[in-house]
Short mmCIF file of C-alpha atoms and ligand atoms in Angstrom, two decimals:
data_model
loop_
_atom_site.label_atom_id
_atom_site.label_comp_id
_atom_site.label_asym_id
_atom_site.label_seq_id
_atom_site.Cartn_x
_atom_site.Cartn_y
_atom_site.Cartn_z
CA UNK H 1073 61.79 27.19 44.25
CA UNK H 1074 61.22 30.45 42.67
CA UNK H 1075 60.88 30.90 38.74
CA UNK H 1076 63.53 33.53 38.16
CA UNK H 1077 63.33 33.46 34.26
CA UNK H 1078 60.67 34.57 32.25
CA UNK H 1079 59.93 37.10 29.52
CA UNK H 1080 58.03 36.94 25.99
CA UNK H 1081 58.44 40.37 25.04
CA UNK H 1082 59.61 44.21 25.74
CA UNK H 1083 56.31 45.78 27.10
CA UNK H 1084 54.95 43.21 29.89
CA UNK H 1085 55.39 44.73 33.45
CA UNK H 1086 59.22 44.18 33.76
CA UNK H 1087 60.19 42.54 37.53
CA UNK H 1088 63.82 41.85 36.86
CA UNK H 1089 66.77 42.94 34.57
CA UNK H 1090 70.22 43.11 34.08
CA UNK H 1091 71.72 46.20 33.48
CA UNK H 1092 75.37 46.13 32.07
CA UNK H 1093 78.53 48.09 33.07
CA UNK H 1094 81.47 50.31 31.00
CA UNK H 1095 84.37 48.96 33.36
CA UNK H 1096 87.75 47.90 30.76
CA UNK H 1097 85.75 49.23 27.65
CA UNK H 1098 87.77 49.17 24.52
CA UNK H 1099 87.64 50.93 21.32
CA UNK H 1100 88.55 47.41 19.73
CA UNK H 1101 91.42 47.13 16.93
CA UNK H 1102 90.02 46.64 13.52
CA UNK H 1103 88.67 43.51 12.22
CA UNK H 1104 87.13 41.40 8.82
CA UNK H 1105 83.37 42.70 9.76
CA UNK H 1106 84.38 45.93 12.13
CA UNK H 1107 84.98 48.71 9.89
CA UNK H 1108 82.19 47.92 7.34
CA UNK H 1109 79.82 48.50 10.76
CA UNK H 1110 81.97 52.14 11.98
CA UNK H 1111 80.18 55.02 10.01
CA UNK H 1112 82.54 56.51 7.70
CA UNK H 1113 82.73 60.00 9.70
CA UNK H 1114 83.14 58.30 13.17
CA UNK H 1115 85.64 60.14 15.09
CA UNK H 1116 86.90 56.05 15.86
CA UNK H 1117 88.13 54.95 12.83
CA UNK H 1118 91.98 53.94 12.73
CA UNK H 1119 92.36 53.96 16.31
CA UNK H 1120 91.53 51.33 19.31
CA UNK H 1121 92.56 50.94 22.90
CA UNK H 1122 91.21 51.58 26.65
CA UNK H 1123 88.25 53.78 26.42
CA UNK H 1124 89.54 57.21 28.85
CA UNK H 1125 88.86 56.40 32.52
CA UNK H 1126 86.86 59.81 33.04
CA UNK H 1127 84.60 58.30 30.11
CA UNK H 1128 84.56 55.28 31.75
CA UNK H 1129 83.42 56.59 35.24
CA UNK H 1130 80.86 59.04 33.48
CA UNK H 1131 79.31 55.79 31.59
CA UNK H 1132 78.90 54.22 34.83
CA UNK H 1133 77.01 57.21 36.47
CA UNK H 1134 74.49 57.05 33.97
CA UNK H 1135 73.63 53.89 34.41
CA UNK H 1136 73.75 54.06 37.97
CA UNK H 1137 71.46 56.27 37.53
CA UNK H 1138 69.07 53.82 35.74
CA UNK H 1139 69.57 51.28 38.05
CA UNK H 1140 68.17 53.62 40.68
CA UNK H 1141 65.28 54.66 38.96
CA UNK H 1142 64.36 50.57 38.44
CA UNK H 1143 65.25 49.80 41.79
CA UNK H 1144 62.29 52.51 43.49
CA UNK H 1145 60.29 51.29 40.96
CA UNK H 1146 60.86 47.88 42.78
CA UNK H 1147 62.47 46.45 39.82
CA UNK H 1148 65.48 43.67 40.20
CA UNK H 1149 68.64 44.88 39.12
CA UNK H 1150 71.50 42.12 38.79
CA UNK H 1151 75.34 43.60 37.50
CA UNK H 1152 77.55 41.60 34.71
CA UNK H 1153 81.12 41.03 36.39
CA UNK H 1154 82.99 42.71 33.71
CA UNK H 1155 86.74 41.01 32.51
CA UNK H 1156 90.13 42.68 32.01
CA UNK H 1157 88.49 43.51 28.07
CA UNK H 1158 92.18 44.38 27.07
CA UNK H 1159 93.71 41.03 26.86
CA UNK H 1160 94.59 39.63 23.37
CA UNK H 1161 92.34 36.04 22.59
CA UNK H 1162 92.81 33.32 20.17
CA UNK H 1163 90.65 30.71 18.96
CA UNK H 1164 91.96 27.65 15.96
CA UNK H 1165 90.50 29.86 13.91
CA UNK H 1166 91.61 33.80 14.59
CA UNK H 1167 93.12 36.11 16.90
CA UNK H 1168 92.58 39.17 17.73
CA UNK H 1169 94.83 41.63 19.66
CA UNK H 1170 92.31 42.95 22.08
CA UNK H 1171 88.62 42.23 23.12
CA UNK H 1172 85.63 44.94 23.12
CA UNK H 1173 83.94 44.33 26.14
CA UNK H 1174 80.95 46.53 24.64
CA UNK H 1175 78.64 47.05 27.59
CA UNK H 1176 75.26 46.74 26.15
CA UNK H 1177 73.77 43.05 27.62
CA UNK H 1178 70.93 43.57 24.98
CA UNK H 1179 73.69 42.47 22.21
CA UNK H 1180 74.47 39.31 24.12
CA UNK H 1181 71.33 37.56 25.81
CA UNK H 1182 68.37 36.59 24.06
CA UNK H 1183 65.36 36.14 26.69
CA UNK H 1184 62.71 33.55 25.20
CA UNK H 1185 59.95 32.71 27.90
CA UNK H 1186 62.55 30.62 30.55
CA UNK H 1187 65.58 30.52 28.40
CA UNK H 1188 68.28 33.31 28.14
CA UNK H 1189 70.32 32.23 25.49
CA UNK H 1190 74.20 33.73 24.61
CA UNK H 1191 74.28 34.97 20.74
CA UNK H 1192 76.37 33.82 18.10
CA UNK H 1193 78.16 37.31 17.66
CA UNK H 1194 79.49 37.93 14.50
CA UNK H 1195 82.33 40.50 15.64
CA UNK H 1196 85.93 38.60 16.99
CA UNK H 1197 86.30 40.98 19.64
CA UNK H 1198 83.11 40.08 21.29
CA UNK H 1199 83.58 36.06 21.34
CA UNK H 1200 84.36 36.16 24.94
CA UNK H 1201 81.60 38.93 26.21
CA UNK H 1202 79.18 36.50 27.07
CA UNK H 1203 81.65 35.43 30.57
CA UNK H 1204 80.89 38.52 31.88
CA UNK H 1205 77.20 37.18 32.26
CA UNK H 1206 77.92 33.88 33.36
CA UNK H 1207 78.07 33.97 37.31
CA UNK H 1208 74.29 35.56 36.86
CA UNK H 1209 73.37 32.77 34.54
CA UNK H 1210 75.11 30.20 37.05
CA UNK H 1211 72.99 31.71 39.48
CA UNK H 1212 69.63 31.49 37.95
CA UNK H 1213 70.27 27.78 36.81
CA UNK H 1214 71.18 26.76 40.42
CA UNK H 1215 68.00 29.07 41.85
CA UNK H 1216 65.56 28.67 39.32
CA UNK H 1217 65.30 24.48 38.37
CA UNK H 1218 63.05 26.03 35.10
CA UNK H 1219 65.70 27.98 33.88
CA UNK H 1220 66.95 26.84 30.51
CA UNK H 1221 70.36 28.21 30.23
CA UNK H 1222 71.94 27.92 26.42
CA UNK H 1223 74.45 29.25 23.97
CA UNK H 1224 73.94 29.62 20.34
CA UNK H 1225 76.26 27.89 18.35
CA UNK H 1226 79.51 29.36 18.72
CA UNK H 1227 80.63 30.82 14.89
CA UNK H 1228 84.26 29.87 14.01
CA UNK H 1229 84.50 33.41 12.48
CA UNK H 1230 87.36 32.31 9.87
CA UNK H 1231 87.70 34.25 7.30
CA UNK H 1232 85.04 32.66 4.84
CA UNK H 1233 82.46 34.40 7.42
CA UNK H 1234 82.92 37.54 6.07
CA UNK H 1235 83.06 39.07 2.31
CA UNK H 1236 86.55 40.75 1.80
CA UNK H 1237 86.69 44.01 0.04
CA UNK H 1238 83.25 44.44 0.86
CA UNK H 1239 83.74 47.59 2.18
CA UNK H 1240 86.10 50.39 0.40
CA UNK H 1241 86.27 53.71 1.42
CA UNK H 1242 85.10 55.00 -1.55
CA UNK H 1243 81.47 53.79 -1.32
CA UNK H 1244 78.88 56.53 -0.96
CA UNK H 1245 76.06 56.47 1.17
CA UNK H 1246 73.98 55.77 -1.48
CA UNK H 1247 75.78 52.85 -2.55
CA UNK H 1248 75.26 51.89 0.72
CA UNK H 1249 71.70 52.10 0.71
CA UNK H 1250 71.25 49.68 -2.72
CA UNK H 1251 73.86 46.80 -1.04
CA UNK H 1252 70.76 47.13 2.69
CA UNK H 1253 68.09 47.08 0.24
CA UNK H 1254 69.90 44.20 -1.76
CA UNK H 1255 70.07 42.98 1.67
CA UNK H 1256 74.03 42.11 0.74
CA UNK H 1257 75.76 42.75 3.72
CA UNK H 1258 79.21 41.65 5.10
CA UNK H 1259 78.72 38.72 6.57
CA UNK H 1260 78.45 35.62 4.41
CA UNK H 1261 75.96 33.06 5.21
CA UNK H 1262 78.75 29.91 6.06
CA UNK H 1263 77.60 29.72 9.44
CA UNK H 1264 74.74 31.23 11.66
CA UNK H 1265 75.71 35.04 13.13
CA UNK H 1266 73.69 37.00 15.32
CA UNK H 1267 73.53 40.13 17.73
CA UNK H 1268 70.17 39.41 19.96
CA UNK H 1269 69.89 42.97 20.48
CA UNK H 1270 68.27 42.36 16.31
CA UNK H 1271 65.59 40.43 17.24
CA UNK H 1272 62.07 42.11 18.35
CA UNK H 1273 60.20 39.30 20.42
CA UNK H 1274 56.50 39.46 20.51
CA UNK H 1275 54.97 36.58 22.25
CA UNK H 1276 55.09 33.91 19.64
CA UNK H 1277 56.36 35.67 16.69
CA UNK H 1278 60.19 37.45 16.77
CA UNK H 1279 60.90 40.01 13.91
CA UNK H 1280 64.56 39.93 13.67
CA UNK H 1281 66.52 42.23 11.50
CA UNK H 1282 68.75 41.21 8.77
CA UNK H 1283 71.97 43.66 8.44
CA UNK H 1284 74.95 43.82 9.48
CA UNK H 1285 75.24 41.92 12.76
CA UNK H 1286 72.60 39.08 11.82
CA UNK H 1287 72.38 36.59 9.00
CA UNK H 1288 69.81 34.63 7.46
CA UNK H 1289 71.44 31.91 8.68
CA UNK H 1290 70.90 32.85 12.26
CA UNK H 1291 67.36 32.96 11.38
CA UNK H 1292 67.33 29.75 9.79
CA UNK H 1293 68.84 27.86 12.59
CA UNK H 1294 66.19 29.24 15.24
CA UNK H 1295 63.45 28.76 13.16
CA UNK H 1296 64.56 24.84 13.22
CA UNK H 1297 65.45 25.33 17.61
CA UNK H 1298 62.20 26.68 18.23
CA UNK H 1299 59.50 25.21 15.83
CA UNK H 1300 56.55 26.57 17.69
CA UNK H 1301 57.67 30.03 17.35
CA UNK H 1302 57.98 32.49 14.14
CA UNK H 1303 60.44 33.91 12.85
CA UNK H 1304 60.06 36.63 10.40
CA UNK H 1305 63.39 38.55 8.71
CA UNK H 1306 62.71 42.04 8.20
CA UNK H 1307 64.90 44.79 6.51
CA UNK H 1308 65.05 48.69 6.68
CA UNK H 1309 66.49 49.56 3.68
CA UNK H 1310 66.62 53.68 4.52
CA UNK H 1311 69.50 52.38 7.04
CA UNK H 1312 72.88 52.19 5.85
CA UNK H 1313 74.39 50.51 8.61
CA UNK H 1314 71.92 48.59 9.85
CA UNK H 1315 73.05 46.99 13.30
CA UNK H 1316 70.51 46.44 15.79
CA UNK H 1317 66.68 46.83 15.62
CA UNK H 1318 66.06 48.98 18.57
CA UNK H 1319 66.79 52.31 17.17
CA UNK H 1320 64.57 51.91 14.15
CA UNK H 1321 61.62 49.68 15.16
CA UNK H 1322 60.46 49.83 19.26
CA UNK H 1323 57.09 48.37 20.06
CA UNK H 1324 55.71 50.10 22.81
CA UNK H 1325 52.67 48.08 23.86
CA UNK H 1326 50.01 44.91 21.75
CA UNK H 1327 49.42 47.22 18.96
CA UNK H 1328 51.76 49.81 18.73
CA UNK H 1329 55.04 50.15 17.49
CA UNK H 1330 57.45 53.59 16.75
CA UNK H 1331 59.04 53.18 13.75
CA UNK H 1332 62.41 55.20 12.99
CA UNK H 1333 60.72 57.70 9.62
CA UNK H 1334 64.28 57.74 7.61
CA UNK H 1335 63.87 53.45 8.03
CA UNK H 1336 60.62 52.65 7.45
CA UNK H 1337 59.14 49.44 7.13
CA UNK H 1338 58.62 48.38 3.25
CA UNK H 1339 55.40 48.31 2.51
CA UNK H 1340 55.00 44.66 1.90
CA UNK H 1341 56.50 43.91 5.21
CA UNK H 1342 53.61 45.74 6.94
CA UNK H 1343 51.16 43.47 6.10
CA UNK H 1344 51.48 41.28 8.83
CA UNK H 1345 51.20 44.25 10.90
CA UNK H 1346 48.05 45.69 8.95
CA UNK H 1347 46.04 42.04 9.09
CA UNK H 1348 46.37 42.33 13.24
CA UNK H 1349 45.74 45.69 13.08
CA UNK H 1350 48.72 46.94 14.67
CA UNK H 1351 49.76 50.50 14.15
CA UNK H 1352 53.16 51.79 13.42
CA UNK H 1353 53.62 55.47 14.12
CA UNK H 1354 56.70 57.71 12.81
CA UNK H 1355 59.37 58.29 15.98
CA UNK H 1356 59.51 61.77 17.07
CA UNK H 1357 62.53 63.07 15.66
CA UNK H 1358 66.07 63.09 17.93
CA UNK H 1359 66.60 66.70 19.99
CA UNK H 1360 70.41 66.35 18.82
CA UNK H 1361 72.71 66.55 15.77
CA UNK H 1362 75.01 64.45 16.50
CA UNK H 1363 75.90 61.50 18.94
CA UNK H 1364 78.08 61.90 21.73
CA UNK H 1365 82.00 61.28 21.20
CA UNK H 1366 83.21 58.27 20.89
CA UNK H 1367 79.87 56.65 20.09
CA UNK H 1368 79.32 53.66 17.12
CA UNK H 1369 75.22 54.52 17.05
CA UNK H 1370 73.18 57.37 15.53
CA UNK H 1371 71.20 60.24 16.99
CA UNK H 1372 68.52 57.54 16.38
CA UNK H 1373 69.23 56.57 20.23
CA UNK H 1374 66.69 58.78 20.92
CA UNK H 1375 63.71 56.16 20.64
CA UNK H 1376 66.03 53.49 22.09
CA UNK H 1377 63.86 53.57 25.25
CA UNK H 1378 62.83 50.77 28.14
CA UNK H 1379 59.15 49.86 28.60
CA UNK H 1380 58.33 48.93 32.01
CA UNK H 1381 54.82 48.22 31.23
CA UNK H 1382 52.50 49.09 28.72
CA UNK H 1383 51.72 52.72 30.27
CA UNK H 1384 55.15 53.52 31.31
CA UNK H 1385 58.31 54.18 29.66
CA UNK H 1386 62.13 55.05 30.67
CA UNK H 1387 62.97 57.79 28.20
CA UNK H 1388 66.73 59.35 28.06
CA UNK H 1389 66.20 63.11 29.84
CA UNK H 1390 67.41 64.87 26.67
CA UNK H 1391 64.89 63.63 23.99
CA UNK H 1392 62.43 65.89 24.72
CA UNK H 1393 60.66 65.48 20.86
CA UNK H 1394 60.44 61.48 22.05
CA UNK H 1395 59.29 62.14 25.63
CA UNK H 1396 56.43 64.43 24.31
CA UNK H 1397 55.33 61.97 21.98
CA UNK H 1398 55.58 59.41 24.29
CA UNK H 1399 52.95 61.49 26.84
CA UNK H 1400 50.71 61.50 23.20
CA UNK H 1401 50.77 58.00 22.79
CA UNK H 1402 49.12 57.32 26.48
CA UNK H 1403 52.51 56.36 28.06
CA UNK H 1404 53.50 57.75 31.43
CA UNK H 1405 56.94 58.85 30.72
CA UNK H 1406 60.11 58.57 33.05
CA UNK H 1407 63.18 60.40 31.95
CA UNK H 1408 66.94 59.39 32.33
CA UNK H 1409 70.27 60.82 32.09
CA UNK H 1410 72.19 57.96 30.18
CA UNK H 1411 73.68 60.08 27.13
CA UNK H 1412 77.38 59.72 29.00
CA UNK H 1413 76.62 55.44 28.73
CA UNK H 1414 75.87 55.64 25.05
CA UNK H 1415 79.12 55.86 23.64
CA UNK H 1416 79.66 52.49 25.34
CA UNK H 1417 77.21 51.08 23.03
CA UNK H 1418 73.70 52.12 23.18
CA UNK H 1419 70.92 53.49 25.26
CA UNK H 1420 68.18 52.50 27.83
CA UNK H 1421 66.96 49.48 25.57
CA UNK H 1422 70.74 48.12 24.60
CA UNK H 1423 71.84 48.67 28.38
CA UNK H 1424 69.59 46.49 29.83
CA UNK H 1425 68.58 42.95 29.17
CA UNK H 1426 65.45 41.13 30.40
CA UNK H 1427 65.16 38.81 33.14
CA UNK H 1428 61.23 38.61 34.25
CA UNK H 1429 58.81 40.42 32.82
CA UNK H 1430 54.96 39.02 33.92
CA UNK H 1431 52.91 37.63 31.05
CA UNK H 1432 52.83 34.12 28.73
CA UNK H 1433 54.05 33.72 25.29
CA UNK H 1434 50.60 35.23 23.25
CA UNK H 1435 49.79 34.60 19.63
CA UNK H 1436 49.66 38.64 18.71
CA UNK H 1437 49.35 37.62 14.80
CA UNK H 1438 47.29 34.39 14.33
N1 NVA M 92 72.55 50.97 14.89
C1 NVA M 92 71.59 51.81 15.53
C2 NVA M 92 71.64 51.71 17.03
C3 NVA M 92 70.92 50.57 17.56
C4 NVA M 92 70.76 50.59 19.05
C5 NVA M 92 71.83 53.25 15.20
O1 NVA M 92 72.98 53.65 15.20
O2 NVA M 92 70.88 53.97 14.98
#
């Protein structure tokens, strides 16, 4: 029987990925966590519904267009089976009137060696996304006997998971900055929460960023699931909605990582990095102003790329500043057209989540 699962990291020669889809996307109503996490100038706030269909079909092109540049590459593509996202859900503990049905699969599946493993997600409209990846993960577990197939533990999401009047709309930017740096974020710590599109896995270590989407809880609880691996919480406080650590800190190969320059590291959370003697470069700055309409992520999408090996990168076509530094740093550089998929919730990193990549689970920091 083939081994269908397998990846320990984002640079090893990637075989097989899922790439997700914008069908039934919703601008979901608001929420405890969800308007703490929409930047204040967001052309979304105070509405929610469908997502227009000509947005919808445009999303899709791009990433068809992704899948076809994987698939002459030789890469595996596999497609989530999207639901009807506008359909009010309930739990015992909430209700919501509509789902998201965001289309990144990088926000949903965490990818640890064999195991793919559905996050705890801290937003209410998300608590059902993970169905739309279950007839793939039904598949692997009945193709591949190896493949470890879980699900974090699911949050209950009450209303103790999240600190009311956190957010007014009064607080500046700069007040903003002191509550990332104070790492005091929305999200209590009553119960694990995570996005796995927060945590960086390299081999046996996975940096995972606390913000917004994750808690220290989250952390705590796969520290204790996966003893022989390390988990280390870092925090950028130059972001002041931090959601996601692919837009501000993207290794690109064993020793190299771009870091976003208006989030860098602090200093004495680069010592791990220093003693192994990685390097972490500055990101070329994005070619735009602004992100497309529609869109809950910054311009920052521009380093938001795909490695497919540790010489080659999928780029989006636009970013020229990130291509050409890209080419400097020794990688062989494809470029995309995605920037219609990103309002849907990210770019070529969030879009896609992996499947097989080659390689073992190395010790990059002993
Ligand atoms: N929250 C990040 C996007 C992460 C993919 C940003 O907006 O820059």
């Amino acid at each position: 029987m083939p081994k269908i699962v397998n990846s320990w990291n984002d640079w090893d020669p990637l075989k097989h990925v899922i790439v997700g889809r914008c069908d039934n996307g919703m601008i979901p109503p608001e929420e405890p966590a969800s308007s703490e996490k929409v930047p204040v100038d967001s052309d979304m706030r105070g509405m929610w519904g469908l997502r227009p269909l000509e947005t919808v079909e445009k999303g899709n092109a791009a990433l068809e267009r992704l899948v076809k540049i994987l698939e002459d590459r030789g890469i595996k593509v596999d497609r989530p089976t999207p639901l009807q996202w506008n359909q009010k859900i309930g739990t015992p503990d909430f209700t919501n009137d509509s789902m998201m049905g965001c289309m990144p699969p990088r926000d949903v599946l965490l990818t640890i060696g064999n195991e793919i493993m559905a996050a705890a997600q801290s937003f209410r409209s998300r608590y059902f996304e993970y169905l739309a990846y279950w007839p793939l993960m039904e598949k692997y577990f009945e193709e591949d006997p190896e493949f470890i197939w879980t699900q974090a533990p699911r949050p209950r999401l009450t209303d103790k998971s999240y600190k009311h009047n956190y957010y007014d709309e009064s607080i500046s930017i700069e007040e903003r900055l002191v509550r990332t740096a104070n790492k005091d974020f929305v999200t209590t710590e009553v119960e694990p929460m995570w996005d796995a599109a927060d945590w960086m896995r390299m081999g046996k270590d996975i940096f995972v960023q606390h913000g917004l989407t994750t808690n220290r809880a989250a952390m705590d609880w796969m520290q204790r699931y996966h003893p022989d691996l390390r988990i280390h919480a870092v925090n950028f406080p130059g972001d002041p909605y931090p959601i996601h650590i692919d837009a501000t800190f993207v290794p690109l190969r064993p020793g190299l990582i771009i870091n976003n320059p208006v989030r860098p590291l602090p200093q004495e959370q680069r010592a791990i990095f220093e003693a192994n003697d990685w390097q972490i470069v500055e990101a070329a700055q994005p070619a735009h102003d602004e992100p497309p309409a529609l869109c809950y992520s910054s311009v920052w999408l521009s380093m938001n790329c795909l490695v497919l090996d540790p010489k080659t990168v999928v780029v989006e076509a636009s970013e020229v500043h990130q291509m050409e530094q890209m080419d400097k740093l020794g990688m062989n550089v494809i470029p995309c057209d995605l920037r219609d998929a990103y309002p849907f919730g990210g770019g070529l990193h969030c879009c896609t989540a992996d499947v097989y990549r080659e390689g073992g689970c190395e010790d990059y920091f002993p």
